[in-house]
Coordinates of N, CA and C in Angstrom, one line a residue:
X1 N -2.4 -14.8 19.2 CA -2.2 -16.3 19.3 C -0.9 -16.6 20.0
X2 N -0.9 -17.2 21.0 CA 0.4 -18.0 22.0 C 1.2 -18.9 21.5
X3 N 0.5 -19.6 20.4 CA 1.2 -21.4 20.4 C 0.5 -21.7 19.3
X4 N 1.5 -22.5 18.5 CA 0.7 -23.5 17.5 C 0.0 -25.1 18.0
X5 N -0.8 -25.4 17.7 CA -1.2 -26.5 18.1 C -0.2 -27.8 17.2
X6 N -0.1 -28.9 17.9 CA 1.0 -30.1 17.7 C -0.2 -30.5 16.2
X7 N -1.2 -30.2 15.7 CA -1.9 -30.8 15.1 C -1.7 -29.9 13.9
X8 N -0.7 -29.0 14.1 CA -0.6 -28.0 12.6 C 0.3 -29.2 11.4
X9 N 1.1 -30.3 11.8 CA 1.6 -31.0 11.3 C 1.2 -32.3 10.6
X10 N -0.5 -32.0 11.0 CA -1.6 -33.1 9.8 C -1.4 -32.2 8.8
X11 N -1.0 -31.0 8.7 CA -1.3 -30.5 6.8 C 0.2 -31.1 6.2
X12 N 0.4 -32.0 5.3 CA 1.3 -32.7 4.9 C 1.7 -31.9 3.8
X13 N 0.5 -31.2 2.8 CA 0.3 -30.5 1.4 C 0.4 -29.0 2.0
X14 N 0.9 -28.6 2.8 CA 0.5 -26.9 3.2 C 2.4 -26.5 2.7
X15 N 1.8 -25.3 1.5 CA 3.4 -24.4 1.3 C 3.9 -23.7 1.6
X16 N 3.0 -22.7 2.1 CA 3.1 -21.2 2.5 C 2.8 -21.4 3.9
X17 N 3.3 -20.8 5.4 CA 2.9 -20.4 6.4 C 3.2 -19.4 7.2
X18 N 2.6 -18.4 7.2 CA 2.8 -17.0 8.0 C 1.8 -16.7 9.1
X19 N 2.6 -17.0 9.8 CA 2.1 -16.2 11.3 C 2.5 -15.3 12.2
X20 N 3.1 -14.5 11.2 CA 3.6 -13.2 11.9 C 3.2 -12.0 12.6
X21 N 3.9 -11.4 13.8 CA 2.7 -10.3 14.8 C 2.5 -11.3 15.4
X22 N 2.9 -12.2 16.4 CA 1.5 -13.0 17.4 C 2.1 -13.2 18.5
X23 N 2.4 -14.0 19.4 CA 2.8 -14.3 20.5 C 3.6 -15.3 21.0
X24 N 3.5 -16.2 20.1 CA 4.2 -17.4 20.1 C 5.7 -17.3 20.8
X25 N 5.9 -18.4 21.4 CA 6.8 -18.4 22.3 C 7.6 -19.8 22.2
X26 N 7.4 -21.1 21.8 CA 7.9 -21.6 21.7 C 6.9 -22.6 20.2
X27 N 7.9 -23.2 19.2 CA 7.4 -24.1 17.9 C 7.2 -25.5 18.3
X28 N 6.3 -26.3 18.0 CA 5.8 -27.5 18.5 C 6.8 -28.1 17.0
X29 N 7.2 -29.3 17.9 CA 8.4 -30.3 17.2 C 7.3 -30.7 15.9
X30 N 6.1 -31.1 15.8 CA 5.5 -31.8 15.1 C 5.9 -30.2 13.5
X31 N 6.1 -28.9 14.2 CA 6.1 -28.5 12.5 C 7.2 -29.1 11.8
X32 N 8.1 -30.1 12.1 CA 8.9 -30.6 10.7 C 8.3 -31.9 10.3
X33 N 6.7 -31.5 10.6 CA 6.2 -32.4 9.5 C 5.5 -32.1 8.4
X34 N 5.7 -31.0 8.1 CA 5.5 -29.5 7.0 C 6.5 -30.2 6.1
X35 N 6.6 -31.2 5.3 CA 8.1 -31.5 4.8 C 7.6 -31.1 3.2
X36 N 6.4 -30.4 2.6 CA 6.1 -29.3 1.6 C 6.4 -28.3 1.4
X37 N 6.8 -27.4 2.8 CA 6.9 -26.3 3.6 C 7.6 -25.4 2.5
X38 N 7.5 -24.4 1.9 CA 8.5 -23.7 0.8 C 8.7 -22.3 1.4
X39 N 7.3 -22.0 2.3 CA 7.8 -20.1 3.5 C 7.2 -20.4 4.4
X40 N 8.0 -20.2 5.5 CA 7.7 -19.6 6.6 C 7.9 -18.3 7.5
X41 N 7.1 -17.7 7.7 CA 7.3 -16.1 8.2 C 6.7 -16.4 10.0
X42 N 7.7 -16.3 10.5 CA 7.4 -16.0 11.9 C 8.0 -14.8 12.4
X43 N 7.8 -13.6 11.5 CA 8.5 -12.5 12.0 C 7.6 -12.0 13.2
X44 N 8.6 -11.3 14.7 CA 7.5 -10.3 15.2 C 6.5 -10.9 16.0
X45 N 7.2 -12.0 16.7 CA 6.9 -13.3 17.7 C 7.8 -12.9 19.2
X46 N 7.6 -14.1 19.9 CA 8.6 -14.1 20.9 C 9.4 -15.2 21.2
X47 N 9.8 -15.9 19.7 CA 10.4 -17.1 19.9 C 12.1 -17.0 20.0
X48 N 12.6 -17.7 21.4 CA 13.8 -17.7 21.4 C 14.8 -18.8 21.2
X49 N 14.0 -19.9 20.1 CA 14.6 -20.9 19.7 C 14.0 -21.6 18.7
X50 N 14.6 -22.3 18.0 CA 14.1 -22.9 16.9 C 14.3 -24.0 16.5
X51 N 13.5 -24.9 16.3 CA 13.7 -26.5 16.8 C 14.3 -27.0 16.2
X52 N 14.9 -28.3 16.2 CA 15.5 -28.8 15.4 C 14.9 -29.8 14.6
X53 N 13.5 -30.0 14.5 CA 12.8 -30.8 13.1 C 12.7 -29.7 12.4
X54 N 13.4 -27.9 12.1 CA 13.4 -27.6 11.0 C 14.6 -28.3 10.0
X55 N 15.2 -29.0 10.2 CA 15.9 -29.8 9.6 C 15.3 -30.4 8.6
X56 N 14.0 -31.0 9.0 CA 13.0 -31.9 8.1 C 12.5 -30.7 7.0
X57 N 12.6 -29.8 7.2 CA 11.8 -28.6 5.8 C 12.2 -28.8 5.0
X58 N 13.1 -30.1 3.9 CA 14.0 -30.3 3.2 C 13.6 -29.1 1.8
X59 N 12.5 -28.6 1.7 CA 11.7 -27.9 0.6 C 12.1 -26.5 0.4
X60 N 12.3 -26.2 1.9 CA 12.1 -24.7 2.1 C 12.9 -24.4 1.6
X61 N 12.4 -22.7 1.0 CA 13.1 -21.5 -0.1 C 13.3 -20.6 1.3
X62 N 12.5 -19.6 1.7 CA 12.3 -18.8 2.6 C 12.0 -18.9 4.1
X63 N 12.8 -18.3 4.8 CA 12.7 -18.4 6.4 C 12.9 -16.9 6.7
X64 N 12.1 -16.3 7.8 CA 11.9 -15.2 8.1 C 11.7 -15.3 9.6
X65 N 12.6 -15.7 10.6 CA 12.4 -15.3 11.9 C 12.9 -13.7 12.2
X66 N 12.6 -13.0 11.8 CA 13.0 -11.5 12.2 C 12.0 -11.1 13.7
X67 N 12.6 -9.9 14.0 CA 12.0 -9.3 15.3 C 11.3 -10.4 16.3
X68 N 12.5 -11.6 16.9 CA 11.7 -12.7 17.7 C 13.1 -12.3 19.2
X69 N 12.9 -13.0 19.6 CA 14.5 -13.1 20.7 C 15.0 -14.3 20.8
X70 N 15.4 -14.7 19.6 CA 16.4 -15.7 19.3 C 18.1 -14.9 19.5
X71 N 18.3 -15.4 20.3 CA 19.6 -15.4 20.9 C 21.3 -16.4 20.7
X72 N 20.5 -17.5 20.1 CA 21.4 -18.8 19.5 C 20.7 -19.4 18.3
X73 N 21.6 -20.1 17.5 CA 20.8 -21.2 16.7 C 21.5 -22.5 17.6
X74 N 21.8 -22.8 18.4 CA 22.6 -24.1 19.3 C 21.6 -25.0 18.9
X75 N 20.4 -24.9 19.0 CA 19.0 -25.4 19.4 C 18.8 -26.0 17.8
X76 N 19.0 -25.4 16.9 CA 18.5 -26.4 15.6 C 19.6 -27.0 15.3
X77 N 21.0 -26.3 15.3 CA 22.5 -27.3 15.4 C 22.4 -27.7 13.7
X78 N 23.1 -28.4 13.6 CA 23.2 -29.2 12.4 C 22.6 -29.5 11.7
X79 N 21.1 -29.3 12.1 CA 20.1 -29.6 11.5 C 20.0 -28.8 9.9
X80 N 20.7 -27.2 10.6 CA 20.6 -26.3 9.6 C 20.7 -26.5 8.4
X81 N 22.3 -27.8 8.2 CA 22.7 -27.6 6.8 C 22.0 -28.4 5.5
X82 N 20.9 -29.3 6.3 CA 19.8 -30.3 5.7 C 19.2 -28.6 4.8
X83 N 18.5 -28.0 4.9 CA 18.0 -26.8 4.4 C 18.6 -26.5 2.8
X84 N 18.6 -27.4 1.9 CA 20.0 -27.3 0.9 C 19.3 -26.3 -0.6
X85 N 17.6 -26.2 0.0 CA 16.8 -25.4 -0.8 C 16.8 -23.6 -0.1
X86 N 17.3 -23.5 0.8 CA 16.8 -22.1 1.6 C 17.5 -21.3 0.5
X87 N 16.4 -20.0 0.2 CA 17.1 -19.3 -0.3 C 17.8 -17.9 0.7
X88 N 16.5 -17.9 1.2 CA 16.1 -16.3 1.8 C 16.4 -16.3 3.5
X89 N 17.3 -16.3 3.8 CA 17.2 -16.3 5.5 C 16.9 -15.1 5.9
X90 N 16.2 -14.5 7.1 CA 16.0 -13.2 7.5 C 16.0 -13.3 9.2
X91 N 17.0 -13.2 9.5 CA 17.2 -13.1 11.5 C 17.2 -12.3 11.8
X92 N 16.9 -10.8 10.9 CA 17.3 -9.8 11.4 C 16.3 -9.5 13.0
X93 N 17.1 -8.6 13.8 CA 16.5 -8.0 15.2 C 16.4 -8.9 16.0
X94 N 17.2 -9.7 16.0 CA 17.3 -11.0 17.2 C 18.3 -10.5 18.5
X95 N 18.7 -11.4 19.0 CA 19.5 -11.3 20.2 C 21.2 -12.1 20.0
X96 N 21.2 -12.2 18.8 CA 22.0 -13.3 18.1 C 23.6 -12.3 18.4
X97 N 24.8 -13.5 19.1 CA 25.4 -12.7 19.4 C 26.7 -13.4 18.4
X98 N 26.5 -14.6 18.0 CA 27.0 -15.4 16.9 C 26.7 -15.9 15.5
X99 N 26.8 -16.6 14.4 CA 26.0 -17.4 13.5 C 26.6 -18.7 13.5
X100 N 25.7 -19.8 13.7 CA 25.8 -21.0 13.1 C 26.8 -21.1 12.2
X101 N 27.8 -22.0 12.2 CA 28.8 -22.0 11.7 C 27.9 -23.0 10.1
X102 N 26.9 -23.6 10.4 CA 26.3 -24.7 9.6 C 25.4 -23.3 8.5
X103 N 25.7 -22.6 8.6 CA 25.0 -21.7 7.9 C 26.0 -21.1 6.6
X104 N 27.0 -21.8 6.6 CA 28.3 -22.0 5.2 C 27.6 -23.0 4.5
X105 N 27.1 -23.6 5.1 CA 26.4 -25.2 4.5 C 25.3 -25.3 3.4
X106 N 24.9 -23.6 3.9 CA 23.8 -23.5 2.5 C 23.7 -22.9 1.3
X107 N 24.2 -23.7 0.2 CA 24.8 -24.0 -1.1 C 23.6 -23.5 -1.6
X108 N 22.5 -23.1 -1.1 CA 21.4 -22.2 -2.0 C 21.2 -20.6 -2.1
X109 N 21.9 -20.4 -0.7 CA 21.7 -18.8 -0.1 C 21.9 -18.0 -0.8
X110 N 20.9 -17.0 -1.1 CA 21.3 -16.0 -2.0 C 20.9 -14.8 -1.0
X111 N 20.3 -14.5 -0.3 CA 20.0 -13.7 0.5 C 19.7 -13.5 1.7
X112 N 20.5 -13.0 2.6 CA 21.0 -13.1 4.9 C 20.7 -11.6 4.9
X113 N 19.9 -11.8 6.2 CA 19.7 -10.5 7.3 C 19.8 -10.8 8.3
X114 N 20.9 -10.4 8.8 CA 21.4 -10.2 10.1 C 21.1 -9.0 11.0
X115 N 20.7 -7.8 9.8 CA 20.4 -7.0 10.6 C 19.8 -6.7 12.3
X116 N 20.7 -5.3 13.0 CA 20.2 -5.5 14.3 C 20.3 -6.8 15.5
X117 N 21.2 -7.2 15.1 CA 21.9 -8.4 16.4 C 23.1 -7.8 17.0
X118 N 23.7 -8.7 17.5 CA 25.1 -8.3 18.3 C 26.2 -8.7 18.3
X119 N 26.2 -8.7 16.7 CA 27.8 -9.8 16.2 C 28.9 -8.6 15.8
X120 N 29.7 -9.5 16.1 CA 31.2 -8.8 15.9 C 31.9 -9.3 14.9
X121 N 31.5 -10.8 14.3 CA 31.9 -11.9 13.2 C 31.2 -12.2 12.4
X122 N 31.9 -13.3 12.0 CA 31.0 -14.1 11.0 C 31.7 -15.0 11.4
X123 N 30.9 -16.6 11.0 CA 31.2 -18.0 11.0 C 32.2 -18.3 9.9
X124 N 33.0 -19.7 10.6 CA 34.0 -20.1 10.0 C 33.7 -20.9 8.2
X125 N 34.0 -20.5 7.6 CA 33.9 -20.8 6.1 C 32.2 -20.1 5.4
X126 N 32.4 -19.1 5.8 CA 31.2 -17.8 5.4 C 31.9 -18.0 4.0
X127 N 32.7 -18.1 3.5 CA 33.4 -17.8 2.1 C 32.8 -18.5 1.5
X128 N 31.7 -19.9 1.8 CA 31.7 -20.6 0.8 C 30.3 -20.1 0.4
X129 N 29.7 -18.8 0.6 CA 28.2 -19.3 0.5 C 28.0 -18.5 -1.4
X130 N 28.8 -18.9 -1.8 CA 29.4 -18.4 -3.4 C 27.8 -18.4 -4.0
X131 N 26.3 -18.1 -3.8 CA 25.9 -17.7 -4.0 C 24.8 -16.4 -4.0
X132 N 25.4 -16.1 -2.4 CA 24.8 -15.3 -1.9 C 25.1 -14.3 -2.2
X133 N 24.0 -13.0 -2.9 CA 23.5 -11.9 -4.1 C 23.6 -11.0 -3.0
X134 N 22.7 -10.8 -1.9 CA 22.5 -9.9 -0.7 C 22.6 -10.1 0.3
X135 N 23.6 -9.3 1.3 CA 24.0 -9.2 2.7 C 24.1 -8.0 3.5
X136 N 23.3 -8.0 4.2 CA 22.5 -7.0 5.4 C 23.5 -7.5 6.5
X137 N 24.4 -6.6 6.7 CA 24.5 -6.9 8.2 C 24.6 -5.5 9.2
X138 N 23.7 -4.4 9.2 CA 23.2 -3.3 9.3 C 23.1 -3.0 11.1
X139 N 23.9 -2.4 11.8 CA 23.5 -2.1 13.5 C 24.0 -3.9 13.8
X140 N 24.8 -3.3 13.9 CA 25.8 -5.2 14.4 C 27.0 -4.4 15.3
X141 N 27.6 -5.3 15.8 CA 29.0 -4.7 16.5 C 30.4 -4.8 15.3
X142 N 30.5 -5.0 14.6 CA 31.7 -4.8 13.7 C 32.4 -3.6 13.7
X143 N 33.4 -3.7 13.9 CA 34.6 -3.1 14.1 C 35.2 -2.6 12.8
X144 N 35.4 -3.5 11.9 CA 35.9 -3.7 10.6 C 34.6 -4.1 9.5
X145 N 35.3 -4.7 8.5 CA 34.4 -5.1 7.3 C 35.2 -6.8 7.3
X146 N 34.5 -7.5 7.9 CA 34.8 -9.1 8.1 C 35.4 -9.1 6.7
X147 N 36.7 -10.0 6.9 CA 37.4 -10.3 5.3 C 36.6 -11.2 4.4
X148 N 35.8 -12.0 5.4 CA 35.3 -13.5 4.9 C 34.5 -12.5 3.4
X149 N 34.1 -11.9 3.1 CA 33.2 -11.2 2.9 C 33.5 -11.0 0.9
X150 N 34.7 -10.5 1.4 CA 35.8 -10.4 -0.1 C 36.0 -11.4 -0.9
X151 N 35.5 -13.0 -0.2 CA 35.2 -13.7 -1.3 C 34.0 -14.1 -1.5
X152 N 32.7 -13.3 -1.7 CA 31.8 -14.1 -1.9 C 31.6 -13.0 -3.2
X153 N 32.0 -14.1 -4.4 CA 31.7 -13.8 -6.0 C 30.4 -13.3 -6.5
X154 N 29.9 -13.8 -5.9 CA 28.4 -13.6 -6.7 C 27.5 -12.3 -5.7
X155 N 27.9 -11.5 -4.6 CA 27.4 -10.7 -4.0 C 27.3 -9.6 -4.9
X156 N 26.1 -8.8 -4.7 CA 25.5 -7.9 -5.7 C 25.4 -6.2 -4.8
X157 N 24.8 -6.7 -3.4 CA 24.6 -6.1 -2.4 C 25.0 -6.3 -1.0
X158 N 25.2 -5.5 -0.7 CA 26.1 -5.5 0.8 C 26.0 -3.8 1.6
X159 N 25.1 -4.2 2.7 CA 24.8 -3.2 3.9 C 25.3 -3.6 5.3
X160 N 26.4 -2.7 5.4 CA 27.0 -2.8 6.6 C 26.6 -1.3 7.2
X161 N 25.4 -0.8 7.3 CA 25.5 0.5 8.1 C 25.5 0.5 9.9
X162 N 26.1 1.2 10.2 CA 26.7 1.7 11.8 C 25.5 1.5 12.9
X163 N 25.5 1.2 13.9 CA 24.5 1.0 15.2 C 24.1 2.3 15.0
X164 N 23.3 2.5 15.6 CA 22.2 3.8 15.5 C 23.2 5.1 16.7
X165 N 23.7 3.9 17.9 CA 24.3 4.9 18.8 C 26.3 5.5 18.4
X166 N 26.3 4.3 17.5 CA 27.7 4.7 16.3 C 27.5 5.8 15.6
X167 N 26.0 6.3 14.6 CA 25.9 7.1 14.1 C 25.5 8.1 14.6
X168 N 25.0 8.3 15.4 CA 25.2 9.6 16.6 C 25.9 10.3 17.0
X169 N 26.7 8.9 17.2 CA 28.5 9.9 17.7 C 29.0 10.3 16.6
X170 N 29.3 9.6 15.2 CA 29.6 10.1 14.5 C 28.9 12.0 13.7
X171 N 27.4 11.5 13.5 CA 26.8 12.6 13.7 C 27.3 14.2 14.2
X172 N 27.5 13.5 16.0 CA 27.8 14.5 16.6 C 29.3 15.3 16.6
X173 N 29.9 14.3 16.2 CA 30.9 14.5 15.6 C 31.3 15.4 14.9
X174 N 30.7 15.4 13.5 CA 30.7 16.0 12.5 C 30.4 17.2 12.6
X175 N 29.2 17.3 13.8 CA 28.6 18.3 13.9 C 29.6 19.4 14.5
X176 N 30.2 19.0 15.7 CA 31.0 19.9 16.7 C 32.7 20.0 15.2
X177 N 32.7 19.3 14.6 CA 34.4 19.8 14.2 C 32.9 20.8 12.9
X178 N 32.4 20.9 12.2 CA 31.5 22.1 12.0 C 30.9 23.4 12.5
X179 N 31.0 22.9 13.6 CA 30.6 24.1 14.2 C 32.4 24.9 14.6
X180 N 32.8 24.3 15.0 CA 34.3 24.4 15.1 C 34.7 25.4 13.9
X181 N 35.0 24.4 12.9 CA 35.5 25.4 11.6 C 34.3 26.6 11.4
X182 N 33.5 26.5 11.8 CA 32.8 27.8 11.7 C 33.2 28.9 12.5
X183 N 33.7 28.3 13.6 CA 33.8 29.5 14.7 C 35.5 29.9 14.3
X184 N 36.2 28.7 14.0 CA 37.6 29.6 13.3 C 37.5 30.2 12.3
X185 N 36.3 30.1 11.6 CA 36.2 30.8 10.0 C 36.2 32.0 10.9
X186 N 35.1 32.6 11.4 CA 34.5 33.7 12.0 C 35.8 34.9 12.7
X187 N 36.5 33.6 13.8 CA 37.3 34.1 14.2 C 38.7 34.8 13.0
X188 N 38.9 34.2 12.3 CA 39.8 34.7 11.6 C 39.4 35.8 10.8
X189 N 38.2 35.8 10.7 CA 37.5 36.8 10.0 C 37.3 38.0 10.1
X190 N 37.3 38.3 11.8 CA 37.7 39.1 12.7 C 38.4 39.9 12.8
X191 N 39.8 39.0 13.0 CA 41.0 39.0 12.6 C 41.0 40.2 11.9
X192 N 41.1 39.1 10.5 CA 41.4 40.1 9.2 C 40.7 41.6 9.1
X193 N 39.5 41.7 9.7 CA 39.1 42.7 9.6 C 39.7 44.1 10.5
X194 N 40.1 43.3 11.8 CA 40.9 44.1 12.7 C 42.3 44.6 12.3
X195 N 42.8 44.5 12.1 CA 44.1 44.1 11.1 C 43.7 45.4 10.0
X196 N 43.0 45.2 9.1 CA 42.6 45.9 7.3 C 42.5 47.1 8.6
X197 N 41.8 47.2 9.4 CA 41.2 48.7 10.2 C 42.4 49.7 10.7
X198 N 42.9 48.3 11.6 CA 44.2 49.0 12.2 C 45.4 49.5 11.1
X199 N 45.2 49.0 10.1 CA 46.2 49.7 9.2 C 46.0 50.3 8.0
X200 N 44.9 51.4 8.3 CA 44.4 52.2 7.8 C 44.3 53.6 8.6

């Protein structure tokens, strides 16, 4: 499937919508007339924006745009912090090289995936999202462990594991000072033995 039809926004009573796996490429403005809406799964699409009548989902618990090529939220803007029900955000594997700063705004959030984007940060007053339980921020650019992070009280879980080509190097790393101390073990070992012979 390509595209939702502008007529998906006659179901006024629809709670649940998953259309994930498909082809879709861009959301017709009429879906924030889903204002029932409680999940949406558009994981595993080709959408690289996301409208801003998600604003209107005043209902929604769960949002799952993972594996799409969203690259910004610029495009829903403000709209975001209307969302005052979201529980569950999931962006992981996007193209996302920032986060919406309006994403502090959600006084519900208990659980973000960010996984697999291209951030180096976090957004300005990340501190407040004092209920968020779980945070994925797994193959990102971070450098450090963002401070914002040390205050959020109520976090249970937190994954910050290394880019896949970070853990390589490190990997390989480990590997060669291993092999290394092997080869000085050996070498010294040598040694000693040359040594115990010669002085005998």
């Amino acid at each position: 499937m390509k595209k939702l039809p502008p007529e998906i926004g006659r179901l006024p009573l629809l709670k649940k919508l998953v259309v994930e796996s498909n082809r879709l490429k861009v959301l017709p403005k009429e879906i924030g007339q889903l204002k029932s809406l409680t999940v949406l799964n558009l994981e595993s699409n080709q959408i690289s924006e996301l409208p801003a009548e998600f604003g209107n989902l005043c209902d929604l618990v769960a949002l799952s745009v993972g594996d799409n090529q969203i690259a910004s939220l610029n495009s829903i803007g403000g709209a975001l912090s209307r969302l005052q029900q979201l529980a569950v955000l999931n962006l992981e594997n996007n193209q996302l090289t920032e986060l919406s700063s309006h994403i502090s705004d959600l006084k519900n959030l208990t659980a973000l995936s960010v996984e697999g984007n291209q951030l180096n940060s976090l957004p300005l007053h990340f501190s407040r999202l004092q209920t968020l339980q779980v945070l994925v921020l797994d193959n990102n650019l971070y450098e450090h462990l963002p401070i914002e992070i040390c205050s959020l009280s109520s976090l249970i879980e937190l994954r910050c594991a290394p880019s896949l080509s970070l853990s390589l190097s490190l990997s390989l790393s480990l590997s060669l000072s291993l092999s290394l101390s092997l080869s000085l073990s050996l070498s010294l070992s040598l040694s000693l033995s040359l040594f115990l012979f010669c002085t005998h």
